[in-house]
């Protein structure tokens, strides 16, 4: 791979024409603005990140998480670009920070309601639930996609698919931005138990291959390499996901102040720890929440620097497509072990906590019920109830397509685009437990 071909402002759906621009924004900044002002991005404010949507204590949802990831991603891209500019071979226009930040905004846009339990509910419905009856009726490629349903692949579909009434190219994003969100550049049929995730549905395979070919991501055997900027997007997500969950857990009382400060201080050597404690004392930061906020910011800054340095150390391997693992796995030993400890604590005390399990169990049941009703309806569209139910589905989804593969995919498009609140409301209405009062 070569940076000169990896950074392209060619737009999906507008390859043969160029629209005259009347302002000074770069094409990559246009991508960023397009996502910020989009309805699917706005809906992230009502989708679960880890904890249930906030009550009296505000914790992260998908929107705030995505904005924070984009902020870290911008810093990573800018830092890497600043270092690369010292090399005569790097002649790209300033853009890496904006591309990475935009991909960070998009990275969760394909996730269904209720966090990761929404993905699991879709997978399980077809692999072990009522949807098993469709095996053999649907194409093998479609079956592979839905039994491994993946939010990452759905984000690529959301941005590139031409839904009914929409323009060619979906969001009409630049090639480089689109390639930067594909963490797993292969199909669901290539998934393994060790690598259960994939990057695009078979319906978007041709689109991805066209982008990959243009950017020089394809190997001689036809397989694709990750776009280098994917590693920065992944690092920004890794940093924010783990560290911000620790802060949220402290706010919710799942972790004590003592334990939280201990987890965050371990990222620093003894001298740096003394400096941090002295500054907290010198600036009279007596509120425990503010102490956690200060330490969290320090940790994120350190991890961002470490990941940028890891990218630059391994740039040649990344460009050759031989780099293994994530950047967070290649940072300095102290920081890497501290990150691992945060992950262990998060798994034990956060992801298995009662509030998280409650939302996962409830969300799983809601998604399963919606899938049951809607798949039955598209399988038997001429029945009275089916017609009534399908009339509630937005016209942008191909719910009346002649082939069942497309109709089932339209069901998943509809459900995955829901917010938590909309999914709950729709579930209650079709079950008759919430009716409009006239």
PDB file of N, CA, C and O in Angstrom, residues 344-395:
ATOM      1  N   UNK A 344     -10.049  -6.387  32.573  1.00  0.00           N
ATOM      2  CA  UNK A 344     -10.466  -7.457  33.478  1.00  0.00           C
ATOM      3  C   UNK A 344     -11.493  -6.954  34.485  1.00  0.00           C
ATOM      4  O   UNK A 344     -12.507  -7.610  34.750  1.00  0.00           O
ATOM      5  N   UNK A 345     -11.219  -5.797  35.069  1.00  0.00           N
ATOM      6  CA  UNK A 345     -12.134  -5.229  36.058  1.00  0.00           C
ATOM      7  C   UNK A 345     -13.477  -4.898  35.402  1.00  0.00           C
ATOM      8  O   UNK A 345     -14.544  -5.145  35.977  1.00  0.00           O
ATOM      9  N   UNK A 346     -13.409  -4.340  34.188  1.00  0.00           N
ATOM     10  CA  UNK A 346     -14.638  -3.990  33.476  1.00  0.00           C
ATOM     11  C   UNK A 346     -15.487  -5.232  33.230  1.00  0.00           C
ATOM     12  O   UNK A 346     -16.716  -5.210  33.405  1.00  0.00           O
ATOM     13  N   UNK A 347     -14.863  -6.314  32.838  1.00  0.00           N
ATOM     14  CA  UNK A 347     -15.612  -7.539  32.554  1.00  0.00           C
ATOM     15  C   UNK A 347     -16.268  -8.083  33.817  1.00  0.00           C
ATOM     16  O   UNK A 347     -17.443  -8.485  33.800  1.00  0.00           O
ATOM     17  N   UNK A 348     -15.526  -8.063  34.930  1.00  0.00           N
ATOM     18  CA  UNK A 348     -16.048  -8.633  36.175  1.00  0.00           C
ATOM     19  C   UNK A 348     -17.115  -7.761  36.823  1.00  0.00           C
ATOM     20  O   UNK A 348     -18.144  -8.254  37.267  1.00  0.00           O
ATOM     21  N   UNK A 349     -16.844  -6.462  36.881  1.00  0.00           N
ATOM     22  CA  UNK A 349     -17.683  -5.579  37.695  1.00  0.00           C
ATOM     23  C   UNK A 349     -18.641  -4.707  36.890  1.00  0.00           C
ATOM     24  O   UNK A 349     -19.563  -4.118  37.480  1.00  0.00           O
ATOM     25  N   UNK A 350     -18.430  -4.587  35.593  1.00  0.00           N
ATOM     26  CA  UNK A 350     -19.258  -3.684  34.798  1.00  0.00           C
ATOM     27  C   UNK A 350     -20.149  -4.464  33.836  1.00  0.00           C
ATOM     28  O   UNK A 350     -21.369  -4.427  33.925  1.00  0.00           O
ATOM     29  N   UNK A 351     -19.530  -5.194  32.911  1.00  0.00           N
ATOM     30  CA  UNK A 351     -20.305  -5.853  31.856  1.00  0.00           C
ATOM     31  C   UNK A 351     -21.178  -6.982  32.386  1.00  0.00           C
ATOM     32  O   UNK A 351     -22.116  -7.407  31.715  1.00  0.00           O
ATOM     33  N   UNK A 352     -20.876  -7.476  33.586  1.00  0.00           N
ATOM     34  CA  UNK A 352     -21.699  -8.506  34.204  1.00  0.00           C
ATOM     35  C   UNK A 352     -22.516  -7.947  35.375  1.00  0.00           C
ATOM     36  O   UNK A 352     -23.063  -8.709  36.176  1.00  0.00           O
ATOM     37  N   UNK A 353     -22.600  -6.621  35.468  1.00  0.00           N
ATOM     38  CA  UNK A 353     -23.350  -6.008  36.564  1.00  0.00           C
ATOM     39  C   UNK A 353     -24.855  -6.115  36.287  1.00  0.00           C
ATOM     40  O   UNK A 353     -25.295  -6.283  35.145  1.00  0.00           O
ATOM     41  N   UNK A 354     -25.645  -5.976  37.333  1.00  0.00           N
ATOM     42  CA  UNK A 354     -27.097  -6.132  37.206  1.00  0.00           C
ATOM     43  C   UNK A 354     -27.713  -5.133  36.224  1.00  0.00           C
ATOM     44  O   UNK A 354     -28.532  -5.534  35.389  1.00  0.00           O
ATOM     45  N   UNK A 355     -27.388  -3.826  36.280  1.00  0.00           N
ATOM     46  CA  UNK A 355     -28.000  -2.894  35.328  1.00  0.00           C
ATOM     47  C   UNK A 355     -27.713  -3.258  33.876  1.00  0.00           C
ATOM     48  O   UNK A 355     -28.575  -3.130  33.011  1.00  0.00           O
ATOM     49  N   UNK A 356     -26.481  -3.704  33.606  1.00  0.00           N
ATOM     50  CA  UNK A 356     -26.114  -4.058  32.230  1.00  0.00           C
ATOM     51  C   UNK A 356     -26.827  -5.329  31.798  1.00  0.00           C
ATOM     52  O   UNK A 356     -27.365  -5.416  30.685  1.00  0.00           O
ATOM     53  N   UNK A 357     -26.850  -6.331  32.674  1.00  0.00           N
ATOM     54  CA  UNK A 357     -27.536  -7.582  32.342  1.00  0.00           C
ATOM     55  C   UNK A 357     -29.035  -7.368  32.149  1.00  0.00           C
ATOM     56  O   UNK A 357     -29.657  -7.973  31.259  1.00  0.00           O
ATOM     57  N   UNK A 358     -29.622  -6.481  32.952  1.00  0.00           N
ATOM     58  CA  UNK A 358     -31.061  -6.210  32.822  1.00  0.00           C
ATOM     59  C   UNK A 358     -31.392  -5.625  31.452  1.00  0.00           C
ATOM     60  O   UNK A 358     -32.362  -6.039  30.808  1.00  0.00           O
ATOM     61  N   UNK A 359     -30.588  -4.655  30.998  1.00  0.00           N
ATOM     62  CA  UNK A 359     -30.872  -4.050  29.699  1.00  0.00           C
ATOM     63  C   UNK A 359     -30.604  -5.041  28.577  1.00  0.00           C
ATOM     64  O   UNK A 359     -31.305  -5.067  27.557  1.00  0.00           O
ATOM     65  N   UNK A 360     -29.604  -5.910  28.747  1.00  0.00           N
ATOM     66  CA  UNK A 360     -29.321  -6.903  27.721  1.00  0.00           C
ATOM     67  C   UNK A 360     -30.442  -7.933  27.613  1.00  0.00           C
ATOM     68  O   UNK A 360     -30.852  -8.306  26.514  1.00  0.00           O
ATOM     69  N   UNK A 361     -30.936  -8.394  28.766  1.00  0.00           N
ATOM     70  CA  UNK A 361     -32.015  -9.377  28.762  1.00  0.00           C
ATOM     71  C   UNK A 361     -33.306  -8.792  28.196  1.00  0.00           C
ATOM     72  O   UNK A 361     -33.978  -9.419  27.364  1.00  0.00           O
ATOM     73  N   UNK A 362     -33.632  -7.585  28.643  1.00  0.00           N
ATOM     74  CA  UNK A 362     -34.841  -6.939  28.139  1.00  0.00           C
ATOM     75  C   UNK A 362     -34.734  -6.619  26.658  1.00  0.00           C
ATOM     76  O   UNK A 362     -35.668  -6.854  25.879  1.00  0.00           O
ATOM     77  N   UNK A 363     -33.585  -6.074  26.267  1.00  0.00           N
ATOM     78  CA  UNK A 363     -33.377  -5.737  24.867  1.00  0.00           C
ATOM     79  C   UNK A 363     -33.404  -6.954  23.968  1.00  0.00           C
ATOM     80  O   UNK A 363     -33.947  -6.920  22.857  1.00  0.00           O
ATOM     81  N   UNK A 364     -32.818  -8.042  24.448  1.00  0.00           N
ATOM     82  CA  UNK A 364     -32.801  -9.292  23.677  1.00  0.00           C
ATOM     83  C   UNK A 364     -34.227  -9.743  23.376  1.00  0.00           C
ATOM     84  O   UNK A 364     -34.558 -10.110  22.251  1.00  0.00           O
ATOM     85  N   UNK A 365     -35.084  -9.693  24.391  1.00  0.00           N
ATOM     86  CA  UNK A 365     -36.471 -10.132  24.218  1.00  0.00           C
ATOM     87  C   UNK A 365     -37.233  -9.231  23.251  1.00  0.00           C
ATOM     88  O   UNK A 365     -38.030  -9.703  22.430  1.00  0.00           O
ATOM     89  N   UNK A 366     -36.981  -7.930  23.328  1.00  0.00           N
ATOM     90  CA  UNK A 366     -37.660  -6.988  22.436  1.00  0.00           C
ATOM     91  C   UNK A 366     -37.249  -7.240  20.982  1.00  0.00           C
ATOM     92  O   UNK A 366     -38.106  -7.343  20.084  1.00  0.00           O
ATOM     93  N   UNK A 367     -35.941  -7.355  20.731  1.00  0.00           N
ATOM     94  CA  UNK A 367     -35.457  -7.587  19.366  1.00  0.00           C
ATOM     95  C   UNK A 367     -35.983  -8.918  18.836  1.00  0.00           C
ATOM     96  O   UNK A 367     -36.416  -9.018  17.680  1.00  0.00           O
ATOM     97  N   UNK A 368     -35.979  -9.961  19.666  1.00  0.00           N
ATOM     98  CA  UNK A 368     -36.464 -11.269  19.237  1.00  0.00           C
ATOM     99  C   UNK A 368     -37.934 -11.195  18.822  1.00  0.00           C
ATOM    100  O   UNK A 368     -38.333 -11.754  17.789  1.00  0.00           O
ATOM    101  N   UNK A 369     -38.744 -10.491  19.616  1.00  0.00           N
ATOM    102  CA  UNK A 369     -40.168 -10.370  19.305  1.00  0.00           C
ATOM    103  C   UNK A 369     -40.389  -9.603  18.007  1.00  0.00           C
ATOM    104  O   UNK A 369     -41.213 -10.000  17.162  1.00  0.00           O
ATOM    105  N   UNK A 370     -39.659  -8.500  17.816  1.00  0.00           N
ATOM    106  CA  UNK A 370     -39.787  -7.728  16.581  1.00  0.00           C
ATOM    107  C   UNK A 370     -39.402  -8.571  15.373  1.00  0.00           C
ATOM    108  O   UNK A 370     -40.061  -8.516  14.320  1.00  0.00           O
ATOM    109  N   UNK A 371     -38.340  -9.344  15.514  1.00  0.00           N
ATOM    110  CA  UNK A 371     -37.913 -10.207  14.413  1.00  0.00           C
ATOM    111  C   UNK A 371     -38.980 -11.261  14.104  1.00  0.00           C
ATOM    112  O   UNK A 371     -39.268 -11.544  12.932  1.00  0.00           O
ATOM    113  N   UNK A 372     -39.562 -11.856  15.137  1.00  0.00           N
ATOM    114  CA  UNK A 372     -40.606 -12.868  14.926  1.00  0.00           C
ATOM    115  C   UNK A 372     -41.760 -12.302  14.120  1.00  0.00           C
ATOM    116  O   UNK A 372     -42.188 -12.884  13.111  1.00  0.00           O
ATOM    117  N   UNK A 373     -42.287 -11.163  14.563  1.00  0.00           N
ATOM    118  CA  UNK A 373     -43.464 -10.595  13.917  1.00  0.00           C
ATOM    119  C   UNK A 373     -43.158 -10.130  12.496  1.00  0.00           C
ATOM    120  O   UNK A 373     -43.948 -10.367  11.571  1.00  0.00           O
ATOM    121  N   UNK A 374     -42.042  -9.465  12.319  1.00  0.00           N
ATOM    122  CA  UNK A 374     -41.738  -8.887  11.002  1.00  0.00           C
ATOM    123  C   UNK A 374     -41.307  -9.939   9.987  1.00  0.00           C
ATOM    124  O   UNK A 374     -41.651  -9.837   8.807  1.00  0.00           O
ATOM    125  N   UNK A 375     -40.556 -10.944  10.415  1.00  0.00           N
ATOM    126  CA  UNK A 375     -40.176 -11.990   9.456  1.00  0.00           C
ATOM    127  C   UNK A 375     -41.401 -12.808   9.045  1.00  0.00           C
ATOM    128  O   UNK A 375     -41.544 -13.177   7.871  1.00  0.00           O
ATOM    129  N   UNK A 376     -42.294 -13.090   9.991  1.00  0.00           N
ATOM    130  CA  UNK A 376     -43.529 -13.786   9.628  1.00  0.00           C
ATOM    131  C   UNK A 376     -44.315 -12.964   8.595  1.00  0.00           C
ATOM    132  O   UNK A 376     -44.901 -13.512   7.654  1.00  0.00           O
ATOM    133  N   UNK A 377     -44.293 -11.652   8.782  1.00  0.00           N
ATOM    134  CA  UNK A 377     -45.052 -10.778   7.880  1.00  0.00           C
ATOM    135  C   UNK A 377     -44.472 -10.763   6.468  1.00  0.00           C
ATOM    136  O   UNK A 377     -45.220 -10.801   5.490  1.00  0.00           O
ATOM    137  N   UNK A 378     -43.153 -10.712   6.349  1.00  0.00           N
ATOM    138  CA  UNK A 378     -42.577 -10.668   4.998  1.00  0.00           C
ATOM    139  C   UNK A 378     -42.586 -12.042   4.328  1.00  0.00           C
ATOM    140  O   UNK A 378     -42.522 -12.147   3.101  1.00  0.00           O
ATOM    141  N   UNK A 379     -42.675 -13.116   5.126  1.00  0.00           N
ATOM    142  CA  UNK A 379     -42.805 -14.458   4.552  1.00  0.00           C
ATOM    143  C   UNK A 379     -44.231 -14.660   4.022  1.00  0.00           C
ATOM    144  O   UNK A 379     -44.447 -15.310   2.987  1.00  0.00           O
ATOM    145  N   UNK A 380     -45.202 -14.078   4.715  1.00  0.00           N
ATOM    146  CA  UNK A 380     -46.614 -14.200   4.330  1.00  0.00           C
ATOM    147  C   UNK A 380     -47.222 -12.802   4.165  1.00  0.00           C
ATOM    148  O   UNK A 380     -48.095 -12.397   4.955  1.00  0.00           O
ATOM    149  N   UNK A 381     -46.776 -12.058   3.158  1.00  0.00           N
ATOM    150  CA  UNK A 381     -47.174 -10.652   3.045  1.00  0.00           C
ATOM    151  C   UNK A 381     -48.637 -10.421   2.697  1.00  0.00           C
ATOM    152  O   UNK A 381     -49.138  -9.293   2.847  1.00  0.00           O
ATOM    153  N   UNK A 382     -49.363 -11.464   2.231  1.00  0.00           N
ATOM    154  CA  UNK A 382     -50.752 -11.270   1.812  1.00  0.00           C
ATOM    155  C   UNK A 382     -51.747 -11.415   2.954  1.00  0.00           C
ATOM    156  O   UNK A 382     -52.943 -11.155   2.774  1.00  0.00           O
ATOM    157  N   UNK A 383     -51.295 -11.843   4.116  1.00  0.00           N
ATOM    158  CA  UNK A 383     -52.195 -11.968   5.253  1.00  0.00           C
ATOM    159  C   UNK A 383     -52.588 -10.589   5.784  1.00  0.00           C
ATOM    160  O   UNK A 383     -51.818  -9.631   5.687  1.00  0.00           O
ATOM    161  N   UNK A 384     -53.752 -10.509   6.396  1.00  0.00           N
ATOM    162  CA  UNK A 384     -54.255  -9.223   6.887  1.00  0.00           C
ATOM    163  C   UNK A 384     -53.293  -8.587   7.885  1.00  0.00           C
ATOM    164  O   UNK A 384     -52.921  -7.415   7.749  1.00  0.00           O
ATOM    165  N   UNK A 385     -52.875  -9.356   8.901  1.00  0.00           N
ATOM    166  CA  UNK A 385     -51.991  -8.794   9.925  1.00  0.00           C
ATOM    167  C   UNK A 385     -50.665  -8.356   9.317  1.00  0.00           C
ATOM    168  O   UNK A 385     -50.116  -7.310   9.694  1.00  0.00           O
ATOM    169  N   UNK A 386     -50.162  -9.136   8.367  1.00  0.00           N
ATOM    170  CA  UNK A 386     -48.895  -8.793   7.715  1.00  0.00           C
ATOM    171  C   UNK A 386     -48.999  -7.439   7.029  1.00  0.00           C
ATOM    172  O   UNK A 386     -48.104  -6.594   7.149  1.00  0.00           O
ATOM    173  N   UNK A 387     -50.090  -7.228   6.308  1.00  0.00           N
ATOM    174  CA  UNK A 387     -50.268  -5.954   5.602  1.00  0.00           C
ATOM    175  C   UNK A 387     -50.328  -4.794   6.592  1.00  0.00           C
ATOM    176  O   UNK A 387     -49.736  -3.737   6.358  1.00  0.00           O
ATOM    177  N   UNK A 388     -51.032  -5.007   7.688  1.00  0.00           N
ATOM    178  CA  UNK A 388     -51.151  -3.950   8.692  1.00  0.00           C
ATOM    179  C   UNK A 388     -49.790  -3.632   9.314  1.00  0.00           C
ATOM    180  O   UNK A 388     -49.419  -2.464   9.480  1.00  0.00           O
ATOM    181  N   UNK A 389     -49.059  -4.671   9.652  1.00  0.00           N
ATOM    182  CA  UNK A 389     -47.761  -4.474  10.305  1.00  0.00           C
ATOM    183  C   UNK A 389     -46.747  -3.845   9.342  1.00  0.00           C
ATOM    184  O   UNK A 389     -46.032  -2.900   9.707  1.00  0.00           O
ATOM    185  N   UNK A 390     -46.692  -4.349   8.125  1.00  0.00           N
ATOM    186  CA  UNK A 390     -45.693  -3.843   7.168  1.00  0.00           C
ATOM    187  C   UNK A 390     -45.990  -2.408   6.734  1.00  0.00           C
ATOM    188  O   UNK A 390     -45.086  -1.704   6.281  1.00  0.00           O
ATOM    189  N   UNK A 391     -47.225  -1.973   6.897  1.00  0.00           N
ATOM    190  CA  UNK A 391     -47.542  -0.574   6.566  1.00  0.00           C
ATOM    191  C   UNK A 391     -46.898   0.390   7.551  1.00  0.00           C
ATOM    192  O   UNK A 391     -46.822   1.589   7.283  1.00  0.00           O
ATOM    193  N   UNK A 392     -46.402  -0.144   8.684  1.00  0.00           N
ATOM    194  CA  UNK A 392     -45.713   0.695   9.680  1.00  0.00           C
ATOM    195  C   UNK A 392     -44.225   0.839   9.386  1.00  0.00           C
ATOM    196  O   UNK A 392     -43.519   1.558  10.082  1.00  0.00           O
ATOM    197  N   UNK A 393     -43.741   0.141   8.365  1.00  0.00           N
ATOM    198  CA  UNK A 393     -42.316   0.187   8.027  1.00  0.00           C
ATOM    199  C   UNK A 393     -42.067   1.313   7.031  1.00  0.00           C
ATOM    200  O   UNK A 393     -42.817   1.483   6.066  1.00  0.00           O
ATOM    201  N   UNK A 394     -41.002   2.080   7.252  1.00  0.00           N
ATOM    202  CA  UNK A 394     -40.674   3.205   6.380  1.00  0.00           C
ATOM    203  C   UNK A 394     -40.526   2.765   4.931  1.00  0.00           C
ATOM    204  O   UNK A 394     -40.035   1.671   4.634  1.00  0.00           O
ATOM    205  N   UNK A 395     -40.932   3.623   4.017  1.00  0.00           N
ATOM    206  CA  UNK A 395     -40.904   3.311   2.581  1.00  0.00           C
ATOM    207  C   UNK A 395     -39.491   3.171   2.031  1.00  0.00           C
ATOM    208  O   UNK A 395     -39.307   2.665   0.924  1.00  0.00           O
TER     209      UNK A 395
END
